Structures are given as C-alpha cells and as structure tokens.
C-alpha cells in the first residue's frame, strides 16, 4: 500500500505521466481542481485527448454555457472552450489518453 497527500500534487493532478503522481501512466490524466471565483482559463483545445469535466460544487462557464453540480462536460479533440469559475468551484477532470503538452491556445 502507498498513500499520498493531495497537497503534494501540482494543480490537483494526481494520475498521469508527470511527477509527482500517485500513478504514473500515459493512459489518462486525472485531477481534482479547486478554483476560486473569477479564475479564468483562456480558450484552448486538445488535438489528442478527450477531456471530461465533472462539476462537484460551484458554478462555471464553459463553451458559452453555465454548468453546476452534477453536470459532466465532455470535450472531444478539437472542441474549443474557455473556463471561468463563477463561484468557488471543485471539479474532477479526466483526460484520455494522457497527452502531455496537448493544450493549444485558440
């Protein structure tokens, strides 16, 4: 058995082909992301990975639409989105496959 602290992970990412990671794999990337109200990520897309975002708590704006707890957004390669935390937010993000460097500014 191994154990880890989420506070040791970078940006909430804990599974993927990066260090530190609790499971080092290129099969996928997984994170629990905490955002403060007003945090913003500019428009971007992925050429390889499908990105799944599950809103655990809070409200966000993605793809020009407002999303809240229980919403799951699936972005396939080429889909463009920006991201704004409308409130303090917790999301789970899964990228399949893991593809380091696969984030392109639109």
N, CA, C and O atoms as CSV, one atom per row, in Angstrom:
chain,resi,resn,atom,element,x,y,z
A,1,UNK,N,N,0.841,-1.181,0.000
A,1,UNK,CA,C,0.000,0.000,0.000
A,1,UNK,C,C,0.882,1.238,0.000
A,1,UNK,O,O,1.943,1.271,0.623
A,2,UNK,N,N,0.420,2.241,-0.706
A,2,UNK,CA,C,1.060,3.550,-0.711
A,2,UNK,C,C,0.000,4.563,-0.316
A,2,UNK,O,O,-1.195,4.313,-0.471
A,3,UNK,N,N,0.434,5.691,0.189
A,3,UNK,CA,C,-0.505,6.785,0.449
A,3,UNK,C,C,0.175,8.099,0.115
A,3,UNK,O,O,1.400,8.218,0.149
A,4,UNK,N,N,-0.646,9.073,-0.206
A,4,UNK,CA,C,-0.150,10.371,-0.650
A,4,UNK,C,C,-1.022,11.467,-0.056
A,4,UNK,O,O,-2.089,11.186,0.489
A,5,UNK,N,N,-0.581,12.692,-0.157
A,5,UNK,CA,C,-1.355,13.866,0.237
A,5,UNK,C,C,-1.682,14.671,-1.014
A,5,UNK,O,O,-0.810,14.918,-1.847
A,6,UNK,N,N,-2.922,15.072,-1.142
A,6,UNK,CA,C,-3.318,15.885,-2.289
A,6,UNK,C,C,-2.490,17.163,-2.352
A,6,UNK,O,O,-2.216,17.674,-3.438
A,7,UNK,N,N,-2.096,17.673,-1.206
A,7,UNK,CA,C,-1.306,18.907,-1.167
A,7,UNK,C,C,0.073,18.735,-1.805
A,7,UNK,O,O,0.735,19.726,-2.112
A,8,UNK,N,N,0.514,17.495,-2.007
A,8,UNK,CA,C,1.796,17.225,-2.653
A,8,UNK,C,C,1.697,17.241,-4.179
A,8,UNK,O,O,2.717,17.288,-4.867
A,9,UNK,N,N,0.490,17.204,-4.700
A,9,UNK,CA,C,0.279,17.161,-6.141
A,9,UNK,C,C,0.289,18.586,-6.702
A,9,UNK,O,O,0.045,19.546,-5.971
A,10,UNK,N,N,0.569,18.718,-7.989
A,10,UNK,CA,C,0.651,20.040,-8.623
A,10,UNK,C,C,-0.631,20.318,-9.396
A,10,UNK,O,O,-0.996,19.571,-10.305
A,11,UNK,N,N,-1.309,21.397,-9.026
A,11,UNK,CA,C,-2.523,21.801,-9.729
A,11,UNK,C,C,-3.666,20.822,-9.620
A,11,UNK,O,O,-4.600,20.860,-10.421
A,12,UNK,N,N,-3.603,19.940,-8.628
A,12,UNK,CA,C,-4.673,18.961,-8.444
A,12,UNK,C,C,-4.493,17.680,-9.248
A,12,UNK,O,O,-5.235,16.719,-9.049
A,13,UNK,N,N,-3.516,17.654,-10.154
A,13,UNK,CA,C,-3.283,16.479,-10.999
A,13,UNK,C,C,-2.580,15.399,-10.193
A,13,UNK,O,O,-1.522,15.643,-9.613
A,14,UNK,N,N,-3.171,14.188,-10.153
A,14,UNK,CA,C,-2.573,13.131,-9.346
A,14,UNK,C,C,-2.378,11.813,-10.088
A,14,UNK,O,O,-1.698,10.925,-9.574
A,15,UNK,N,N,-2.954,11.657,-11.282
A,15,UNK,CA,C,-2.706,10.482,-12.122
A,15,UNK,C,C,-2.276,10.990,-13.493
A,15,UNK,O,O,-2.942,11.843,-14.079
A,16,UNK,N,N,-1.166,10.468,-14.003
A,16,UNK,CA,C,-0.692,10.853,-15.323
A,16,UNK,C,C,0.803,10.659,-15.448
A,16,UNK,O,O,1.468,10.200,-14.520
A,17,UNK,N,N,1.318,11.014,-16.609
A,17,UNK,CA,C,2.741,10.819,-16.900
A,17,UNK,C,C,3.546,12.043,-16.496
A,17,UNK,O,O,4.278,12.613,-17.304
A,18,UNK,N,N,3.403,12.438,-15.243
A,18,UNK,CA,C,4.129,13.581,-14.711
A,18,UNK,C,C,4.564,13.256,-13.288
A,18,UNK,O,O,4.193,12.226,-12.727
A,19,UNK,N,N,5.350,14.146,-12.725
A,19,UNK,CA,C,5.874,13.927,-11.389
A,19,UNK,C,C,5.670,15.189,-10.564
A,19,UNK,O,O,6.089,16.264,-10.994
A,20,UNK,N,N,5.049,15.100,-9.406
A,20,UNK,CA,C,4.626,13.879,-8.735
A,20,UNK,C,C,3.303,13.348,-9.290
A,20,UNK,O,O,2.495,14.096,-9.842
A,21,UNK,N,N,3.109,12.063,-9.132
A,21,UNK,CA,C,1.846,11.405,-9.490
A,21,UNK,C,C,1.706,10.182,-8.594
A,21,UNK,O,O,2.696,9.525,-8.272
A,22,UNK,N,N,0.490,9.884,-8.197
A,22,UNK,CA,C,0.275,8.672,-7.391
A,22,UNK,C,C,0.292,7.436,-8.269
A,22,UNK,O,O,0.602,6.338,-7.807
A,23,UNK,N,N,-0.048,7.624,-9.553
A,23,UNK,CA,C,0.028,6.562,-10.554
A,23,UNK,C,C,0.592,7.196,-11.809
A,23,UNK,O,O,-0.054,8.044,-12.425
A,24,UNK,N,N,1.784,6.793,-12.189
A,24,UNK,CA,C,2.438,7.359,-13.362
A,24,UNK,C,C,2.048,6.530,-14.576
A,24,UNK,O,O,2.452,5.375,-14.708
A,25,UNK,N,N,1.251,7.135,-15.467
A,25,UNK,CA,C,0.746,6.437,-16.654
A,25,UNK,C,C,0.478,7.451,-17.751
A,25,UNK,O,O,0.158,8.607,-17.475
A,26,UNK,N,N,0.607,7.017,-18.985
A,26,UNK,CA,C,0.225,7.870,-20.106
A,26,UNK,C,C,-1.170,7.513,-20.613
A,26,UNK,O,O,-1.648,8.102,-21.582
A,27,UNK,N,N,-1.825,6.549,-19.958
A,27,UNK,CA,C,-3.167,6.122,-20.375
A,27,UNK,C,C,-4.219,7.199,-20.129
A,27,UNK,O,O,-5.179,7.323,-20.889
A,28,UNK,N,N,-4.034,7.973,-19.066
A,28,UNK,CA,C,-5.001,9.019,-18.734
A,28,UNK,C,C,-4.354,10.009,-17.775
A,28,UNK,O,O,-3.260,9.774,-17.261
A,29,UNK,N,N,-5.040,11.105,-17.545
A,29,UNK,CA,C,-4.660,12.085,-16.537
A,29,UNK,C,C,-5.909,12.387,-15.719
A,29,UNK,O,O,-7.001,12.512,-16.272
A,30,UNK,N,N,-5.750,12.503,-14.392
A,30,UNK,CA,C,-6.884,12.759,-13.508
A,30,UNK,C,C,-6.494,13.835,-12.498
A,30,UNK,O,O,-5.388,13.830,-11.958
A,31,UNK,N,N,-7.422,14.755,-12.257
A,31,UNK,CA,C,-7.189,15.821,-11.281
A,31,UNK,C,C,-8.471,16.154,-10.543
A,31,UNK,O,O,-9.572,15.969,-11.062
A,32,UNK,N,N,-8.313,16.642,-9.340
A,32,UNK,CA,C,-9.370,17.344,-8.616
A,32,UNK,C,C,-8.911,18.797,-8.579
A,32,UNK,O,O,-7.903,19.130,-7.956
A,33,UNK,N,N,-9.667,19.653,-9.256
A,33,UNK,CA,C,-9.272,21.049,-9.426
A,33,UNK,C,C,-10.134,21.938,-8.541
A,33,UNK,O,O,-11.362,21.844,-8.561
A,34,UNK,N,N,-9.496,22.787,-7.778
A,34,UNK,CA,C,-10.176,23.777,-6.936
A,34,UNK,C,C,-9.940,25.151,-7.540
A,34,UNK,O,O,-8.797,25.561,-7.738
A,35,UNK,N,N,-11.021,25.859,-7.831
A,35,UNK,CA,C,-10.934,27.194,-8.403
A,35,UNK,C,C,-11.608,28.197,-7.484
A,35,UNK,O,O,-12.630,27.899,-6.865
A,36,UNK,N,N,-11.036,29.374,-7.401
A,36,UNK,CA,C,-11.664,30.484,-6.699
A,36,UNK,C,C,-12.519,31.267,-7.681
A,36,UNK,O,O,-12.219,31.323,-8.874
A,37,UNK,N,N,-13.578,31.865,-7.175
A,37,UNK,CA,C,-14.461,32.682,-8.009
A,37,UNK,C,C,-13.621,33.662,-8.827
A,37,UNK,O,O,-12.746,34.347,-8.298
A,38,UNK,N,N,-13.908,33.710,-10.127
A,38,UNK,CA,C,-13.228,34.643,-11.014
A,38,UNK,C,C,-12.026,34.073,-11.740
A,38,UNK,O,O,-11.533,34.690,-12.684
A,39,UNK,N,N,-11.538,32.909,-11.323
A,39,UNK,CA,C,-10.406,32.331,-12.049
A,39,UNK,C,C,-10.831,32.010,-13.473
A,39,UNK,O,O,-11.959,31.579,-13.715
A,40,UNK,N,N,-9.924,32.224,-14.405
A,40,UNK,CA,C,-10.253,32.117,-15.825
A,40,UNK,C,C,-9.122,31.413,-16.567
A,40,UNK,O,O,-7.947,31.668,-16.307
A,41,UNK,N,N,-9.481,30.532,-17.487
A,41,UNK,CA,C,-8.533,29.919,-18.412
A,41,UNK,C,C,-8.984,30.299,-19.820
A,41,UNK,O,O,-10.155,30.144,-20.166
A,42,UNK,N,N,-8.049,30.796,-20.629
A,42,UNK,CA,C,-8.400,31.268,-21.963
A,42,UNK,C,C,-8.793,30.116,-22.887
A,42,UNK,O,O,-8.565,28.943,-22.592
A,43,UNK,N,N,-9.388,30.495,-24.011
A,43,UNK,CA,C,-9.861,29.489,-24.970
A,43,UNK,C,C,-8.712,28.582,-25.392
A,43,UNK,O,O,-7.616,29.037,-25.721
A,44,UNK,N,N,-9.001,27.292,-25.372
A,44,UNK,CA,C,-7.998,26.302,-25.745
A,44,UNK,C,C,-8.696,25.046,-26.268
A,44,UNK,O,O,-9.914,24.896,-26.173
A,45,UNK,N,N,-7.885,24.162,-26.817
A,45,UNK,CA,C,-8.405,22.881,-27.288
A,45,UNK,C,C,-7.300,21.845,-27.193
A,45,UNK,O,O,-6.136,22.174,-26.965
A,46,UNK,N,N,-7.681,20.595,-27.370
A,46,UNK,CA,C,-6.736,19.483,-27.379
A,46,UNK,C,C,-6.824,18.803,-28.746
A,46,UNK,O,O,-7.911,18.650,-29.303
A,47,UNK,N,N,-5.682,18.400,-29.272
A,47,UNK,CA,C,-5.655,17.707,-30.561
A,47,UNK,C,C,-5.763,16.196,-30.387
A,47,UNK,O,O,-6.219,15.494,-31.290
A,48,UNK,N,N,-5.342,15.694,-29.222
A,48,UNK,CA,C,-5.295,14.250,-28.988
A,48,UNK,C,C,-6.325,13.796,-27.962
A,48,UNK,O,O,-7.074,12.849,-28.202
A,49,UNK,N,N,-6.360,14.468,-26.829
A,49,UNK,CA,C,-7.131,13.995,-25.671
A,49,UNK,C,C,-8.595,14.415,-25.703
A,49,UNK,O,O,-8.947,15.491,-26.186
A,50,UNK,N,N,-9.426,13.541,-25.178
A,50,UNK,CA,C,-10.796,13.877,-24.800
A,50,UNK,C,C,-10.730,14.295,-23.343
A,50,UNK,O,O,-10.097,13.621,-22.531
A,51,UNK,N,N,-11.377,15.403,-23.005
A,51,UNK,CA,C,-11.339,15.919,-21.631
A,51,UNK,C,C,-12.748,15.889,-21.050
A,51,UNK,O,O,-13.692,16.424,-21.632
A,52,UNK,N,N,-12.864,15.251,-19.892
A,52,UNK,CA,C,-14.146,15.142,-19.194
A,52,UNK,C,C,-14.053,15.970,-17.921
A,52,UNK,O,O,-13.148,15.768,-17.111
A,53,UNK,N,N,-14.984,16.899,-17.740
A,53,UNK,CA,C,-15.041,17.729,-16.541
A,53,UNK,C,C,-16.342,17.449,-15.810
A,53,UNK,O,O,-17.425,17.586,-16.379
A,54,UNK,N,N,-16.232,17.059,-14.558
A,54,UNK,CA,C,-17.387,16.772,-13.692
A,54,UNK,C,C,-17.412,17.858,-12.626
A,54,UNK,O,O,-16.485,17.972,-11.823
A,55,UNK,N,N,-18.475,18.653,-12.622
A,55,UNK,CA,C,-18.611,19.734,-11.649
A,55,UNK,C,C,-19.125,19.138,-10.333
A,55,UNK,O,O,-20.263,18.675,-10.257
A,56,UNK,N,N,-18.284,19.154,-9.313
A,56,UNK,CA,C,-18.661,18.632,-7.996
A,56,UNK,C,C,-19.428,19.697,-7.209
A,56,UNK,O,O,-20.484,19.421,-6.640
A,57,UNK,N,N,-18.885,20.911,-7.187
A,57,UNK,CA,C,-19.566,22.005,-6.488
A,57,UNK,C,C,-19.229,23.313,-7.184
A,57,UNK,O,O,-18.181,23.447,-7.815
A,58,UNK,N,N,-20.129,24.269,-7.059
A,58,UNK,CA,C,-19.913,25.584,-7.652
A,58,UNK,C,C,-20.546,25.711,-9.023
A,58,UNK,O,O,-21.235,24.811,-9.504
A,59,UNK,N,N,-20.293,26.854,-9.634
A,59,UNK,CA,C,-20.840,27.167,-10.953
A,59,UNK,C,C,-19.702,27.629,-11.848
A,59,UNK,O,O,-18.852,28.416,-11.432
A,60,UNK,N,N,-19.694,27.130,-13.088
A,60,UNK,CA,C,-18.665,27.511,-14.050
A,60,UNK,C,C,-19.307,27.883,-15.379
A,60,UNK,O,O,-20.463,27.558,-15.649
A,61,UNK,N,N,-18.527,28.571,-16.194
A,61,UNK,CA,C,-18.924,28.861,-17.565
A,61,UNK,C,C,-17.918,28.166,-18.464
A,61,UNK,O,O,-16.717,28.421,-18.383
A,62,UNK,N,N,-18.423,27.277,-19.332
A,62,UNK,CA,C,-17.613,26.580,-20.331
A,62,UNK,C,C,-18.423,26.498,-21.608
A,62,UNK,O,O,-19.636,26.290,-21.564
A,63,UNK,N,N,-17.768,26.658,-22.737
A,63,UNK,CA,C,-18.445,26.547,-24.039
A,63,UNK,C,C,-19.628,27.499,-24.140
A,63,UNK,O,O,-20.616,27.196,-24.808
A,64,UNK,N,N,-19.530,28.651,-23.477
A,64,UNK,CA,C,-20.600,29.641,-23.539
A,64,UNK,C,C,-21.844,29.270,-22.770
A,64,UNK,O,O,-22.897,29.878,-22.968
A,65,UNK,N,N,-21.747,28.278,-21.891
A,65,UNK,CA,C,-22.907,27.827,-21.127
A,65,UNK,C,C,-22.540,27.698,-19.646
A,65,UNK,O,O,-21.400,27.385,-19.306
A,66,UNK,N,N,-23.507,27.940,-18.783
A,66,UNK,CA,C,-23.289,27.811,-17.347
A,66,UNK,C,C,-23.570,26.378,-16.906
A,66,UNK,O,O,-24.557,25.769,-17.317
A,67,UNK,N,N,-22.678,25.849,-16.056
A,67,UNK,CA,C,-22.780,24.480,-15.563
A,67,UNK,C,C,-22.671,24.488,-14.052
A,67,UNK,O,O,-22.053,25.380,-13.471
A,68,UNK,N,N,-23.281,23.479,-13.408
A,68,UNK,CA,C,-23.257,23.403,-11.945
A,68,UNK,C,C,-23.102,21.974,-11.461
A,68,UNK,O,O,-22.832,21.064,-12.244
A,69,UNK,N,N,-23.276,21.789,-10.154
A,69,UNK,CA,C,-23.050,20.473,-9.543
A,69,UNK,C,C,-23.793,19.346,-10.267
A,69,UNK,O,O,-24.987,19.439,-10.550
A,70,UNK,N,N,-23.045,18.284,-10.555
A,70,UNK,CA,C,-23.625,17.126,-11.226
A,70,UNK,C,C,-23.518,17.172,-12.735
A,70,UNK,O,O,-23.749,16.161,-13.398
A,71,UNK,N,N,-23.168,18.334,-13.302
A,71,UNK,CA,C,-23.007,18.423,-14.756
A,71,UNK,C,C,-21.669,17.813,-15.155
A,71,UNK,O,O,-20.663,17.984,-14.466
A,72,UNK,N,N,-21.674,17.102,-16.274
A,72,UNK,CA,C,-20.471,16.482,-16.819
A,72,UNK,C,C,-20.336,16.954,-18.261
A,72,UNK,O,O,-21.232,16.750,-19.080
A,73,UNK,N,N,-19.204,17.588,-18.561
A,73,UNK,CA,C,-18.951,18.147,-19.882
A,73,UNK,C,C,-17.857,17.320,-20.538
A,73,UNK,O,O,-16.791,17.125,-19.954
A,74,UNK,N,N,-18.111,16.833,-21.745
A,74,UNK,CA,C,-17.131,16.033,-22.473
A,74,UNK,C,C,-16.686,16.825,-23.701
A,74,UNK,O,O,-17.490,17.141,-24.578
A,75,UNK,N,N,-15.398,17.136,-23.748
A,75,UNK,CA,C,-14.818,17.848,-24.877
A,75,UNK,C,C,-13.962,16.876,-25.672
A,75,UNK,O,O,-13.016,16.297,-25.138
A,76,UNK,N,N,-14.291,16.697,-26.944
A,76,UNK,CA,C,-13.525,15.803,-27.795
A,76,UNK,C,C,-12.422,16.605,-28.491
A,76,UNK,O,O,-12.484,17.834,-28.518
A,77,UNK,N,N,-11.420,15.935,-29.048
A,77,UNK,CA,C,-10.339,16.660,-29.708
A,77,UNK,C,C,-10.876,17.688,-30.710
A,77,UNK,O,O,-11.733,17.385,-31.540
A,78,UNK,N,N,-10.350,18.901,-30.608
A,78,UNK,CA,C,-10.768,19.988,-31.486
A,78,UNK,C,C,-11.842,20.888,-30.913
A,78,UNK,O,O,-12.010,22.014,-31.383
A,79,UNK,N,N,-12.585,20.418,-29.895
A,79,UNK,CA,C,-13.582,21.280,-29.254
A,79,UNK,C,C,-12.865,22.418,-28.541
A,79,UNK,O,O,-11.891,22.190,-27.824
A,80,UNK,N,N,-13.342,23.638,-28.736
A,80,UNK,CA,C,-12.718,24.816,-28.123
A,80,UNK,C,C,-13.569,25.280,-26.956
A,80,UNK,O,O,-14.790,25.385,-27.068
A,81,UNK,N,N,-12.917,25.559,-25.832
A,81,UNK,CA,C,-13.611,26.111,-24.677
A,81,UNK,C,C,-12.688,27.029,-23.906
A,81,UNK,O,O,-11.468,26.874,-23.933
A,82,UNK,N,N,-13.281,27.978,-23.225
A,82,UNK,CA,C,-12.581,28.685,-22.169
A,82,UNK,C,C,-13.231,28.230,-20.877
A,82,UNK,O,O,-14.141,27.402,-20.906
A,83,UNK,N,N,-12.788,28.749,-19.755
A,83,UNK,CA,C,-13.294,28.307,-18.463
A,83,UNK,C,C,-13.288,29.488,-17.515
A,83,UNK,O,O,-12.284,30.189,-17.387
A,84,UNK,N,N,-14.422,29.709,-16.845
A,84,UNK,CA,C,-14.490,30.739,-15.814
A,84,UNK,C,C,-15.225,30.176,-14.610
A,84,UNK,O,O,-16.319,29.625,-14.737
A,85,UNK,N,N,-14.617,30.319,-13.447
A,85,UNK,CA,C,-15.272,29.927,-12.199
A,85,UNK,C,C,-16.177,31.072,-11.772
A,85,UNK,O,O,-15.698,32.138,-11.386
A,86,UNK,N,N,-17.484,30.854,-11.841
A,86,UNK,CA,C,-18.451,31.884,-11.449
A,86,UNK,C,C,-18.580,31.959,-9.932
A,86,UNK,O,O,-18.969,32.991,-9.385
A,87,UNK,N,N,-18.254,30.868,-9.263
A,87,UNK,CA,C,-18.203,30.797,-7.800
A,87,UNK,C,C,-16.972,29.948,-7.458
A,87,UNK,O,O,-16.325,29.410,-8.356
A,88,UNK,N,N,-16.651,29.829,-6.184
A,88,UNK,CA,C,-15.641,28.845,-5.806
A,88,UNK,C,C,-16.130,27.492,-6.295
A,88,UNK,O,O,-17.302,27.154,-6.131
A,89,UNK,N,N,-15.244,26.724,-6.889
A,89,UNK,CA,C,-15.645,25.518,-7.619
A,89,UNK,C,C,-14.695,24.360,-7.358
A,89,UNK,O,O,-13.493,24.558,-7.181
A,90,UNK,N,N,-15.245,23.148,-7.334
A,90,UNK,CA,C,-14.441,21.928,-7.303
A,90,UNK,C,C,-14.876,21.074,-8.487
A,90,UNK,O,O,-16.061,20.785,-8.654
A,91,UNK,N,N,-13.901,20.673,-9.313
A,91,UNK,CA,C,-14.154,19.845,-10.493
A,91,UNK,C,C,-13.253,18.625,-10.456
A,91,UNK,O,O,-12.146,18.680,-9.921
A,92,UNK,N,N,-13.723,17.533,-11.020
A,92,UNK,CA,C,-12.860,16.406,-11.340
A,92,UNK,C,C,-12.642,16.469,-12.848
A,92,UNK,O,O,-13.598,16.596,-13.614
A,93,UNK,N,N,-11.373,16.379,-13.275
A,93,UNK,CA,C,-11.043,16.432,-14.697
A,93,UNK,C,C,-10.300,15.156,-15.069
A,93,UNK,O,O,-9.350,14.755,-14.398
A,94,UNK,N,N,-10.753,14.522,-16.158
A,94,UNK,CA,C,-10.116,13.315,-16.680
A,94,UNK,C,C,-9.770,13.573,-18.139
A,94,UNK,O,O,-10.614,14.023,-18.914
A,95,UNK,N,N,-8.521,13.286,-18.512
A,95,UNK,CA,C,-8.102,13.394,-19.911
A,95,UNK,C,C,-7.678,12.015,-20.392
A,95,UNK,O,O,-6.888,11.323,-19.750
A,96,UNK,N,N,-8.237,11.631,-21.564
A,96,UNK,CA,C,-7.947,10.328,-22.159
A,96,UNK,C,C,-7.534,10.504,-23.603
A,96,UNK,O,O,-8.286,11.146,-24.337
A,97,UNK,N,N,-6.437,10.009,-24.070
A,97,UNK,CA,C,-5.369,9.460,-23.248
A,97,UNK,C,C,-4.628,10.590,-22.566
A,97,UNK,O,O,-4.873,11.763,-22.848
A,98,UNK,N,N,-3.721,10.238,-21.668
A,98,UNK,CA,C,-2.833,11.260,-21.122
A,98,UNK,C,C,-1.977,11.771,-22.270
A,98,UNK,O,O,-1.407,10.981,-23.022
A,99,UNK,N,N,-1.887,13.070,-22.404
A,99,UNK,CA,C,-1.147,13.629,-23.537
A,99,UNK,C,C,-0.492,14.929,-23.085
A,99,UNK,O,O,-1.038,16.014,-23.288
A,100,UNK,N,N,0.676,14.809,-22.475
A,100,UNK,CA,C,1.381,15.996,-22.017
A,100,UNK,C,C,1.649,16.937,-23.177
A,100,UNK,O,O,2.037,16.503,-24.261
A,101,UNK,N,N,1.441,18.233,-22.947
A,101,UNK,CA,C,1.672,19.227,-23.986
A,101,UNK,C,C,0.558,19.345,-25.003
A,101,UNK,O,O,0.708,20.054,-25.998
A,102,UNK,N,N,-0.560,18.665,-24.779
A,102,UNK,CA,C,-1.679,18.667,-25.734
A,102,UNK,C,C,-2.710,19.743,-25.367
A,102,UNK,O,O,-3.907,19.459,-25.317
A,103,UNK,N,N,-2.258,20.959,-25.113
A,103,UNK,CA,C,-3.153,22.076,-24.842
A,103,UNK,C,C,-2.727,23.223,-25.748
A,103,UNK,O,O,-1.602,23.714,-25.669
A,104,UNK,N,N,-3.654,23.641,-26.614
A,104,UNK,CA,C,-3.354,24.651,-27.611
A,104,UNK,C,C,-4.276,25.863,-27.400
A,104,UNK,O,O,-5.493,25.717,-27.280
A,105,UNK,N,N,-3.684,27.037,-27.359
A,105,UNK,CA,C,-4.468,28.265,-27.195
A,105,UNK,C,C,-5.177,28.560,-28.503
A,105,UNK,O,O,-4.575,28.524,-29.576
A,106,UNK,N,N,-6.459,28.852,-28.398
A,106,UNK,CA,C,-7.270,29.127,-29.598
A,106,UNK,C,C,-7.242,30.607,-29.920
A,106,UNK,O,O,-7.862,31.039,-30.892
